[in-house]
mmCIF file with all atom_site columns, C-alpha atoms in Angstrom:
data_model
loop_
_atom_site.group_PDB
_atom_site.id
_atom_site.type_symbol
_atom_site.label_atom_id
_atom_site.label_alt_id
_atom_site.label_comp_id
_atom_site.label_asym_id
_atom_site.label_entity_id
_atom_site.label_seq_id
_atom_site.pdbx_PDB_ins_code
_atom_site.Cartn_x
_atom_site.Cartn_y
_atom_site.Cartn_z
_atom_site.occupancy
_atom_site.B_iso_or_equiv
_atom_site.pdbx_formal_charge
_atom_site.auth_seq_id
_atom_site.auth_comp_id
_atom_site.auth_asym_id
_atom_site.auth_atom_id
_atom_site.pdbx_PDB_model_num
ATOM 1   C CA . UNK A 1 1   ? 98.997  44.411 86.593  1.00 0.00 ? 211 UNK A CA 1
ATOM 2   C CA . UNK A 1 2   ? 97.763  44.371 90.301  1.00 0.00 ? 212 UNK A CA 1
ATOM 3   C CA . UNK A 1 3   ? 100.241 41.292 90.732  1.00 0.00 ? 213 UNK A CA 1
ATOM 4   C CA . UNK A 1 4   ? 103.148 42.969 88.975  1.00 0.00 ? 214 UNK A CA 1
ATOM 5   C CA . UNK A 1 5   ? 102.550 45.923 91.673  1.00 0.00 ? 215 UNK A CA 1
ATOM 6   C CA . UNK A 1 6   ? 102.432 43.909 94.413  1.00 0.00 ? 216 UNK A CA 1
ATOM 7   C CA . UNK A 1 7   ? 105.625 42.338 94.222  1.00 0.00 ? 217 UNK A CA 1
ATOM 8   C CA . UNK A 1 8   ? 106.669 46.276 93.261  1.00 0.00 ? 218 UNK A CA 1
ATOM 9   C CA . UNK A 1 9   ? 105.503 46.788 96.892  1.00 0.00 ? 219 UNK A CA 1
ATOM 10  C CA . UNK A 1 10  ? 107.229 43.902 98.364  1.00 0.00 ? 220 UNK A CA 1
ATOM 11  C CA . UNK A 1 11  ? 110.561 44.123 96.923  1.00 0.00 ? 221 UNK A CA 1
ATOM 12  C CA . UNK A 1 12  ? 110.084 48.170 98.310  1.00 0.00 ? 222 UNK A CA 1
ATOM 13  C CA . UNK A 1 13  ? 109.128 46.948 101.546 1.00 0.00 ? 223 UNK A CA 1
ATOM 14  C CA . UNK A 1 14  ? 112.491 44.797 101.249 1.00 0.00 ? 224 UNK A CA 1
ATOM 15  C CA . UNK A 1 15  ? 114.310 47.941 101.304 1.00 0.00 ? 225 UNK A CA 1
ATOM 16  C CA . UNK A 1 16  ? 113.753 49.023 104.609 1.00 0.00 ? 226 UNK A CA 1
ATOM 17  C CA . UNK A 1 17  ? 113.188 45.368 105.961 1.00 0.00 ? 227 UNK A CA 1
ATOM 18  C CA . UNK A 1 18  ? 115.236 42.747 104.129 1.00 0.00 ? 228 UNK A CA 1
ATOM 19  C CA . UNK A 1 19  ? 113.951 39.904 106.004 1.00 0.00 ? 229 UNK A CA 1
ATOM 20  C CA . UNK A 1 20  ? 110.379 40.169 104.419 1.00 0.00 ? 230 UNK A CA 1
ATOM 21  C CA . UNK A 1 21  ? 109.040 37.201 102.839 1.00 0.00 ? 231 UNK A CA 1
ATOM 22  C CA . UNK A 1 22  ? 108.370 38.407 99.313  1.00 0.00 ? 232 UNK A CA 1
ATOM 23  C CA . UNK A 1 23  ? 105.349 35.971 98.209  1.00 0.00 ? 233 UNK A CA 1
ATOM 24  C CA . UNK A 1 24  ? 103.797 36.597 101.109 1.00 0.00 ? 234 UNK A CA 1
ATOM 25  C CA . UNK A 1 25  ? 103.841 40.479 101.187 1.00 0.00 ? 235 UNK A CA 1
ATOM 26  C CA . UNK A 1 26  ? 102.752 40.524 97.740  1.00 0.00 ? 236 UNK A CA 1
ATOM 27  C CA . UNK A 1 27  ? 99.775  38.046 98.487  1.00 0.00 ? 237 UNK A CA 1
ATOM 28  C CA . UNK A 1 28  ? 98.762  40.302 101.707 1.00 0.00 ? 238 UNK A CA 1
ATOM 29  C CA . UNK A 1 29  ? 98.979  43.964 99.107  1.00 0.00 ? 239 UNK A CA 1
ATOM 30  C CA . UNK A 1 30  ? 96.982  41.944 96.347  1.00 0.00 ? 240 UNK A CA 1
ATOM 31  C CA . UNK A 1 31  ? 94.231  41.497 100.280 1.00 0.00 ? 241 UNK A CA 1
ATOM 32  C CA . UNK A 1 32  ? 95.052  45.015 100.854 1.00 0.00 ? 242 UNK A CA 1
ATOM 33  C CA . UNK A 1 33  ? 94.480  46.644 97.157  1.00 0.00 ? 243 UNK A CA 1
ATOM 34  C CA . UNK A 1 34  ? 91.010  44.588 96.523  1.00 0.00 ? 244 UNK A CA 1
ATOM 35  C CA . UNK A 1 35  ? 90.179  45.741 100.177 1.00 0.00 ? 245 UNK A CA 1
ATOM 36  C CA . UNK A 1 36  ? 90.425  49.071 99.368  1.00 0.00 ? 246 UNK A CA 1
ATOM 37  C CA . UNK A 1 37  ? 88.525  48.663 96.225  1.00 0.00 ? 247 UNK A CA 1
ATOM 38  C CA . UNK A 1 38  ? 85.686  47.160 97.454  1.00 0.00 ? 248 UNK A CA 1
ATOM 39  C CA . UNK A 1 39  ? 85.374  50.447 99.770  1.00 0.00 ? 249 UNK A CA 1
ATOM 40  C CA . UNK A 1 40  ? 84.711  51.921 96.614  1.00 0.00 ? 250 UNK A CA 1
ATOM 41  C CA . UNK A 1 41  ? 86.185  54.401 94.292  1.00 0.00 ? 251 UNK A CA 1
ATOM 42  C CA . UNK A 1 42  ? 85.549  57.249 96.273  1.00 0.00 ? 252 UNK A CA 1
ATOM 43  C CA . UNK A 1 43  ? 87.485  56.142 99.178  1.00 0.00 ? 253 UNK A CA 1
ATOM 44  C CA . UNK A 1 44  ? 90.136  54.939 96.601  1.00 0.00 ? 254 UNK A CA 1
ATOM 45  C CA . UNK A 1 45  ? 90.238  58.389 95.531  1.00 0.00 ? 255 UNK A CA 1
ATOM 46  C CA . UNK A 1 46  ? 90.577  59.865 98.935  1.00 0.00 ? 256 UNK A CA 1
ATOM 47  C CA . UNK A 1 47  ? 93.619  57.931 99.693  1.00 0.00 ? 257 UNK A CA 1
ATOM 48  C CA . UNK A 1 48  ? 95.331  59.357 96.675  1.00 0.00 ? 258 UNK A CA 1
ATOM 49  C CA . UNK A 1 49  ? 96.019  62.801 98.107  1.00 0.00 ? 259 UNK A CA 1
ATOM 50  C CA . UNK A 1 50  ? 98.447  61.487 100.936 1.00 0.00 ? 260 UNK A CA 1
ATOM 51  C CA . UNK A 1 51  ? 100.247 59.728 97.611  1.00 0.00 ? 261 UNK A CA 1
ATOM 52  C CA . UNK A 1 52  ? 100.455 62.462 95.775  1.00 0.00 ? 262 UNK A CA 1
ATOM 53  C CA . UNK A 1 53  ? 102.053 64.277 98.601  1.00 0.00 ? 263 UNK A CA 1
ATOM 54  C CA . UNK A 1 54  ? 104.425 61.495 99.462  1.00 0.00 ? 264 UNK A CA 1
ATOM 55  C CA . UNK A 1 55  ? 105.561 61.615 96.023  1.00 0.00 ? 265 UNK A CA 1
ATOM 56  C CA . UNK A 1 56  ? 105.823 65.003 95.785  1.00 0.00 ? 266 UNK A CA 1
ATOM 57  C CA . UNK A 1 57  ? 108.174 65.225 99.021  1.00 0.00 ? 267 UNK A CA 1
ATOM 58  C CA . UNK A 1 58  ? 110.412 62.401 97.863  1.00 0.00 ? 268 UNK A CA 1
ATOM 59  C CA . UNK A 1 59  ? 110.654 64.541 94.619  1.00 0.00 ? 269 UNK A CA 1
ATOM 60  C CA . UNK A 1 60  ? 111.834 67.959 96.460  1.00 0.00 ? 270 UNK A CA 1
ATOM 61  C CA . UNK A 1 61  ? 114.237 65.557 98.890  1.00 0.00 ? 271 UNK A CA 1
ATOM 62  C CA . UNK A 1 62  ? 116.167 64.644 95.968  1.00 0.00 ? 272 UNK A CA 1
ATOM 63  C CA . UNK A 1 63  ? 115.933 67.640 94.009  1.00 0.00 ? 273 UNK A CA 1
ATOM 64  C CA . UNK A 1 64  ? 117.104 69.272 97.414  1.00 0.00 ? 274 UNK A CA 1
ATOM 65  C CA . UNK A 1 65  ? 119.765 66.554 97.872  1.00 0.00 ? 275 UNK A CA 1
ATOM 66  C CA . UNK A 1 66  ? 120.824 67.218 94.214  1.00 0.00 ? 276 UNK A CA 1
ATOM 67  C CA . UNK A 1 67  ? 121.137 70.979 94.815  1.00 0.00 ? 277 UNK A CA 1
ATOM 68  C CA . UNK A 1 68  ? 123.682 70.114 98.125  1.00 0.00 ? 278 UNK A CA 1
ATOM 69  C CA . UNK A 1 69  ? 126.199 69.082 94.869  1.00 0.00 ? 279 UNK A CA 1
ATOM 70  C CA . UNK A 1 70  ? 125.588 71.280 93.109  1.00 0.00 ? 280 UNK A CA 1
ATOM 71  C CA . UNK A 1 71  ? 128.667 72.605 90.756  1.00 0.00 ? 281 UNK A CA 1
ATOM 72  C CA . UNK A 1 72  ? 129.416 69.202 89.566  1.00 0.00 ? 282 UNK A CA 1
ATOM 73  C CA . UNK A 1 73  ? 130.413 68.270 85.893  1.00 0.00 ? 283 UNK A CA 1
ATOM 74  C CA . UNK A 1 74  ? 127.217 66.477 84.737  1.00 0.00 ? 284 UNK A CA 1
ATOM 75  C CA . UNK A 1 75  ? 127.347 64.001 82.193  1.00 0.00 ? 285 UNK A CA 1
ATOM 76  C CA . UNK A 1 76  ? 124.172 63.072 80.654  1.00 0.00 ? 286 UNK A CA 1
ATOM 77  C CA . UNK A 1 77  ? 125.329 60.578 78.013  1.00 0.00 ? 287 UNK A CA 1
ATOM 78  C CA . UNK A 1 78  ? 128.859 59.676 79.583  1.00 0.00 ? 288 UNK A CA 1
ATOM 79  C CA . UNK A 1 79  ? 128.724 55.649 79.450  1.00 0.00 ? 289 UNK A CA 1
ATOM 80  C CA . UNK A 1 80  ? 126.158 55.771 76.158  1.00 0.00 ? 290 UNK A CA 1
ATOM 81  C CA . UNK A 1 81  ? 128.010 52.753 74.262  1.00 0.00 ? 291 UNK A CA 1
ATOM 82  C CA . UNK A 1 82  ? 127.195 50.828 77.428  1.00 0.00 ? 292 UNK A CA 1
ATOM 83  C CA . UNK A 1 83  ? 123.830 51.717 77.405  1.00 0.00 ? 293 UNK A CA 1
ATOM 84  C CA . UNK A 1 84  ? 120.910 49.158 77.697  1.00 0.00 ? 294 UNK A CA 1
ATOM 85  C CA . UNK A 1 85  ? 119.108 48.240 74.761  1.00 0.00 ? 295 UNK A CA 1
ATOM 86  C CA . UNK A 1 86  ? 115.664 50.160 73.836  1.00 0.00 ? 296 UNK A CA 1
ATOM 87  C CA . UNK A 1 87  ? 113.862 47.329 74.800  1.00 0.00 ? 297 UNK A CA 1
ATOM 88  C CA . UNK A 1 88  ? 115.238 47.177 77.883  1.00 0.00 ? 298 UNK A CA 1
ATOM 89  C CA . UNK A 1 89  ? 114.522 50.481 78.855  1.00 0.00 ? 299 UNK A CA 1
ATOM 90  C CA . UNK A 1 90  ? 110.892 50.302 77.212  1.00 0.00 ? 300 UNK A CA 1
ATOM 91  C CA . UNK A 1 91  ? 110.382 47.540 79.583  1.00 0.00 ? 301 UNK A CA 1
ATOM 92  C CA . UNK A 1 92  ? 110.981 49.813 82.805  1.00 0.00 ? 302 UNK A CA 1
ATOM 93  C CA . UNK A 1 93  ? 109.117 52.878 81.771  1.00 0.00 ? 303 UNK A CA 1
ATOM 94  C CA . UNK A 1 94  ? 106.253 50.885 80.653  1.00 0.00 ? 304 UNK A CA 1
ATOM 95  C CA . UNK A 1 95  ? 104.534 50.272 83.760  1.00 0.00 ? 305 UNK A CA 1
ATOM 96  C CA . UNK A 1 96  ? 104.871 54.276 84.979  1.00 0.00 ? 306 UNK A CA 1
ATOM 97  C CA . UNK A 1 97  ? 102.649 55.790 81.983  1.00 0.00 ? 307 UNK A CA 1
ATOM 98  C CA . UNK A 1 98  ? 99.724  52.662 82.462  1.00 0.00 ? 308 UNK A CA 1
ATOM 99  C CA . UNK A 1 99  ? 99.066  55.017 85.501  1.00 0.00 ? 309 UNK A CA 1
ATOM 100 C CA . UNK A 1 100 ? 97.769  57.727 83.132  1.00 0.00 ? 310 UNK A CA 1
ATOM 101 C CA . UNK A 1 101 ? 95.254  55.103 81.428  1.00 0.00 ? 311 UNK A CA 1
ATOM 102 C CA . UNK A 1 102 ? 94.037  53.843 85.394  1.00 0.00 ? 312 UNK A CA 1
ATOM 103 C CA . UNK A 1 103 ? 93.382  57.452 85.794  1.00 0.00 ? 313 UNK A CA 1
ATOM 104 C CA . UNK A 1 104 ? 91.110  57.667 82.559  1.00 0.00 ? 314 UNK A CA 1
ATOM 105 C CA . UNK A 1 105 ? 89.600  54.443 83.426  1.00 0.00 ? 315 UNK A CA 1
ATOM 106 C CA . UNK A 1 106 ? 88.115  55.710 86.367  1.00 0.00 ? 316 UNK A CA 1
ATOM 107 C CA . UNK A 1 107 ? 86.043  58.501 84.412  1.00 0.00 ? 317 UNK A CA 1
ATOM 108 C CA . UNK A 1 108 ? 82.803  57.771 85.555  1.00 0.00 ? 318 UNK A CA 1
ATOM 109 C CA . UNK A 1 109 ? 83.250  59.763 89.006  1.00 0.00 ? 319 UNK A CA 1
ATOM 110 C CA . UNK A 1 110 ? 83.476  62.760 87.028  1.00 0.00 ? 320 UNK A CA 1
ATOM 111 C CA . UNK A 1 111 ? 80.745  65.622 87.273  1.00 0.00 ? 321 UNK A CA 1
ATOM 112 C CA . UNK A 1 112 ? 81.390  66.765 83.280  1.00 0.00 ? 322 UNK A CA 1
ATOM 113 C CA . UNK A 1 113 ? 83.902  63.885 81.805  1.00 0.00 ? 323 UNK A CA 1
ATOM 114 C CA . UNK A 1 114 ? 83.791  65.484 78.409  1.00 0.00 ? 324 UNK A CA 1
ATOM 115 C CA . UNK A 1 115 ? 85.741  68.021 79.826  1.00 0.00 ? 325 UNK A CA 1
ATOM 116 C CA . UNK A 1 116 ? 87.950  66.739 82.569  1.00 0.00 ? 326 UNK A CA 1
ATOM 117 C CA . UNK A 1 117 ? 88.794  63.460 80.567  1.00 0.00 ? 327 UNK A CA 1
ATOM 118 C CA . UNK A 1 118 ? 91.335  65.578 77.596  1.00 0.00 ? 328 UNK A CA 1
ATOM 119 C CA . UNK A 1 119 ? 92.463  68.111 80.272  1.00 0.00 ? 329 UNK A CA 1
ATOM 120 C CA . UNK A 1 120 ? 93.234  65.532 82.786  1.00 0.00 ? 330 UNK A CA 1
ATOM 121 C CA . UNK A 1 121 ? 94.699  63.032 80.635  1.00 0.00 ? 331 UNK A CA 1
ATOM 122 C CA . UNK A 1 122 ? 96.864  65.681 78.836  1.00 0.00 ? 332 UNK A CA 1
ATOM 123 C CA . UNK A 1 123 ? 98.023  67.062 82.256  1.00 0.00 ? 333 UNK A CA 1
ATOM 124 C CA . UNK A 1 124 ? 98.924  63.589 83.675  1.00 0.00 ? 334 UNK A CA 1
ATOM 125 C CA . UNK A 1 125 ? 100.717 63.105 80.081  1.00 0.00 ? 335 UNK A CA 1
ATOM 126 C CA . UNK A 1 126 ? 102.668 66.409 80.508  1.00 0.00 ? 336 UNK A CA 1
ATOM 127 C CA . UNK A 1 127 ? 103.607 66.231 84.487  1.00 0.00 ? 337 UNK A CA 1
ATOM 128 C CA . UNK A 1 128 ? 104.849 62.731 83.470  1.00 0.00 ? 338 UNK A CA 1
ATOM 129 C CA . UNK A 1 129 ? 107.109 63.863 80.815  1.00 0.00 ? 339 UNK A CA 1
ATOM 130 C CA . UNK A 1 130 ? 108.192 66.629 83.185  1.00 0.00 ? 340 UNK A CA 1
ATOM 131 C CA . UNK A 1 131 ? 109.354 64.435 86.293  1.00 0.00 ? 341 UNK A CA 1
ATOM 132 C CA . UNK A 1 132 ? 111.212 61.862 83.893  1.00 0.00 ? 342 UNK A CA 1
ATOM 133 C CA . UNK A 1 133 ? 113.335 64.660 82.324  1.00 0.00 ? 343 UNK A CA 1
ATOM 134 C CA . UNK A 1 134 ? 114.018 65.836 85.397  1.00 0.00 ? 344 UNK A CA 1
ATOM 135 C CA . UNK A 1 135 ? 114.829 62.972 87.760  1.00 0.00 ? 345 UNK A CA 1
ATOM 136 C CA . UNK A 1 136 ? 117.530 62.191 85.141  1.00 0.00 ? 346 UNK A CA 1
ATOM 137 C CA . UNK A 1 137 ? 119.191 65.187 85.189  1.00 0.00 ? 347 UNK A CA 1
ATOM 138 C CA . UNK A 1 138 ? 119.209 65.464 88.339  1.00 0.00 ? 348 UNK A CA 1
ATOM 139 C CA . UNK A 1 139 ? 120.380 62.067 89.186  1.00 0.00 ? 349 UNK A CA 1
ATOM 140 C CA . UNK A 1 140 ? 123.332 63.006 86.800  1.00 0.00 ? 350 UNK A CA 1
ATOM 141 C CA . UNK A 1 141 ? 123.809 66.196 88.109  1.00 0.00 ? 351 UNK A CA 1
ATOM 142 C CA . UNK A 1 142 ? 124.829 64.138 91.513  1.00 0.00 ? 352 UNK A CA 1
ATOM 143 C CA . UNK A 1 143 ? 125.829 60.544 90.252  1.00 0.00 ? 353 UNK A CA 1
ATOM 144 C CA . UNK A 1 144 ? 128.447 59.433 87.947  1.00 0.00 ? 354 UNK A CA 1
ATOM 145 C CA . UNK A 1 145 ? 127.511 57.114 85.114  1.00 0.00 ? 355 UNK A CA 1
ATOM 146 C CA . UNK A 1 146 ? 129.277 53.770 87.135  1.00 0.00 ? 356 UNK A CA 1
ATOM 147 C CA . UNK A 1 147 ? 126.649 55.107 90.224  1.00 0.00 ? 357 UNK A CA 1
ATOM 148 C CA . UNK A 1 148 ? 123.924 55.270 88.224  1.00 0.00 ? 358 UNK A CA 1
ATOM 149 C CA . UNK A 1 149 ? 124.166 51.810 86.244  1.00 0.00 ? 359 UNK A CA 1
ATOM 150 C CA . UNK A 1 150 ? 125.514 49.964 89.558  1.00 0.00 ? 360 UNK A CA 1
ATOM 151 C CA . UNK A 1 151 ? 123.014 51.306 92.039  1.00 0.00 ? 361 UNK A CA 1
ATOM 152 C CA . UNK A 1 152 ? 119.869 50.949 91.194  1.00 0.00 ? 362 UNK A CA 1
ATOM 153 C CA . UNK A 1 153 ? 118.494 53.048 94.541  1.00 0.00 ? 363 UNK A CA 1
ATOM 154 C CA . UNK A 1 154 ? 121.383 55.799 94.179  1.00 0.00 ? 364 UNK A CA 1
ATOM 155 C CA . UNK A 1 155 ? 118.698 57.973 94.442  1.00 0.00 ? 365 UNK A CA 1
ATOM 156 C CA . UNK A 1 156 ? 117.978 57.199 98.546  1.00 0.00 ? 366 UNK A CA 1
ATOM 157 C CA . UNK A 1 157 ? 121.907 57.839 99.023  1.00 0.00 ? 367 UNK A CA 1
ATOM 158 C CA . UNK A 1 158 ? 121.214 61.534 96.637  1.00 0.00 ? 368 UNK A CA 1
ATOM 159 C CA . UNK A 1 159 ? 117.964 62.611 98.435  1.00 0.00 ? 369 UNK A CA 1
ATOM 160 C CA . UNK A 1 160 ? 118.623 65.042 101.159 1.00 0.00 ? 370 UNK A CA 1
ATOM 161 C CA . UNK A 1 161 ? 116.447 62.744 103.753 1.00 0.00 ? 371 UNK A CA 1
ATOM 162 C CA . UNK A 1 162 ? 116.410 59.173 102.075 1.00 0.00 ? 372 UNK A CA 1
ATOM 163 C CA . UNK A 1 163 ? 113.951 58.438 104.836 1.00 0.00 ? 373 UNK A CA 1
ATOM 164 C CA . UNK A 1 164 ? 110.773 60.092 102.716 1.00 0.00 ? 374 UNK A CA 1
ATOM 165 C CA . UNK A 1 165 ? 112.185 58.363 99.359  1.00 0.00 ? 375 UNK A CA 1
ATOM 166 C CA . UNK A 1 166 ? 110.383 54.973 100.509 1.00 0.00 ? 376 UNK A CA 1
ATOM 167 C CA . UNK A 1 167 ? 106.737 56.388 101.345 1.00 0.00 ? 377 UNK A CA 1
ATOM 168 C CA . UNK A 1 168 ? 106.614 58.486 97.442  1.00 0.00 ? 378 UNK A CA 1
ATOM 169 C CA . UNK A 1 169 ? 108.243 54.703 95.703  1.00 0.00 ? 379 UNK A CA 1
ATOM 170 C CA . UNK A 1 170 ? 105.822 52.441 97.603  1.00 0.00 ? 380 UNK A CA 1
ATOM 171 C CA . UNK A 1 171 ? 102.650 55.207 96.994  1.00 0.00 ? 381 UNK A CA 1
ATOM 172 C CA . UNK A 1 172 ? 103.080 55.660 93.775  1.00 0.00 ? 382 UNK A CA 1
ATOM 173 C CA . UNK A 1 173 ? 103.362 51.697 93.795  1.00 0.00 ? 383 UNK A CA 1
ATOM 174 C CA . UNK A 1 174 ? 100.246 51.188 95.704  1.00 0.00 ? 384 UNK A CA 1
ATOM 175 C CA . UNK A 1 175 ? 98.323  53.604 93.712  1.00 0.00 ? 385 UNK A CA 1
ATOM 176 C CA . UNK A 1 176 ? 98.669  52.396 90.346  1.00 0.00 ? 386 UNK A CA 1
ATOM 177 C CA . UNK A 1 177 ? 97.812  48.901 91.967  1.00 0.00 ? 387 UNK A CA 1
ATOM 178 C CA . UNK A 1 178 ? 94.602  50.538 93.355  1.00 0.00 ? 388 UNK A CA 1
ATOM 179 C CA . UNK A 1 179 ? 93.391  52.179 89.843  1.00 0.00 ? 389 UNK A CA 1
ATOM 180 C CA . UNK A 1 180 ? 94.275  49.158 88.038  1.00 0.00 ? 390 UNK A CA 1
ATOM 181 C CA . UNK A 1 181 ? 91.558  47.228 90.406  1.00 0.00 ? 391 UNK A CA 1
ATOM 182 C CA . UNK A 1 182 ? 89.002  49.765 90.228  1.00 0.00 ? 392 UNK A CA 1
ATOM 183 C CA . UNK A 1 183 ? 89.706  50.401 86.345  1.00 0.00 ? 393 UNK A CA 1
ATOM 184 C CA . UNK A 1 184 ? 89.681  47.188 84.757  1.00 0.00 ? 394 UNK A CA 1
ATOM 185 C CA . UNK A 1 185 ? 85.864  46.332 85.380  1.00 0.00 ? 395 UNK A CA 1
ATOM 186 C CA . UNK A 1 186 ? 85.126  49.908 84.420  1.00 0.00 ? 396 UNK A CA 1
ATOM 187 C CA . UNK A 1 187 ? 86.706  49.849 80.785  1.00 0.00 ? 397 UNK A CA 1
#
């Protein structure tokens, strides 16, 4: 999984620089990732704050972007006999709930795990299911259904500063690299 994030990160990175070797950036985040692992899982940890936060501002830039057209006839299943197959779609939400199990993983650092393990995991569950209701809606509420199957990044030309998109994608990248090194010899 730390390889399939890697090149997550480099085609990112290709975003904002589109010269960027893409074997090579991945090789140099797989260095980076097992880097910050071997610092340990506190330090890990530490670093997830600033990712949470990136994430979190990307979030309110679209949601703030969204708001700026507002009014708009939204059209949540306007295309739907076009639609990919289920597989399809399994196949990209997949890798953005294996986040919740490198979380669990990583149970050890707890102070009372029998606790924080159910509550934690059933929080990550729920916030989960809360952001991917309502990055769709919101991406209709501002996108048309050609946008949304033709641009795969409509949502840096929605957010009200695209700028702070790129830090929350490639965080939220990074970090489920970073658990999946730290949580794999754990389990």
């Amino acid at each position: 999984s730390v390889t399939l994030y890697a090149f997550g990160v480099a085609e990112s990175l290709r975003l904002l620089w589109p010269e960027i070797p893409i074997r090579s950036t991945a090789a140099v985040t797989v260095v980076v990732v097992a880097i910050i692992a071997a610092r340990g899982a506190e330090f890990a940890l530490r670093l997830q704050i600033p990712v949470m936060v990136a994430i979190a501002v990307a979030l309110g830039s679209l949601l703030i972007g969204v708001a700026g057209k507002a009014g708009e006839t939204v059209q949540l299943f306007a295309g739907a006999e076009d639609a990919a197959p289920f597989w399809v779609v399994f196949a990209v939400f997949f890798p953005a709930v294996t986040g919740i199990m490198a979380g669990v993983s990583l149970s050890g650092d707890l102070k009372n795990p029998k606790r924080s393990i159910p509550r934690g995991t059933i929080a990550a569950v729920l916030t989960g299911c809360a952001v991917y209701l309502v990055v769709p809606i919101a991406l209709a509420m501002a996108a048309d259904s050609r946008e949304l199957v033709e641009d795969s990044m409509i949502w840096f030309k929605i957010a009200a500063v695209p700028l702070l998109v790129a830090p929350g994608l490639i965080g939220a990248i990074l970090s489920s690299a970073v658990g999946s090194m730290l949580g794999a010899p754990r389990t």
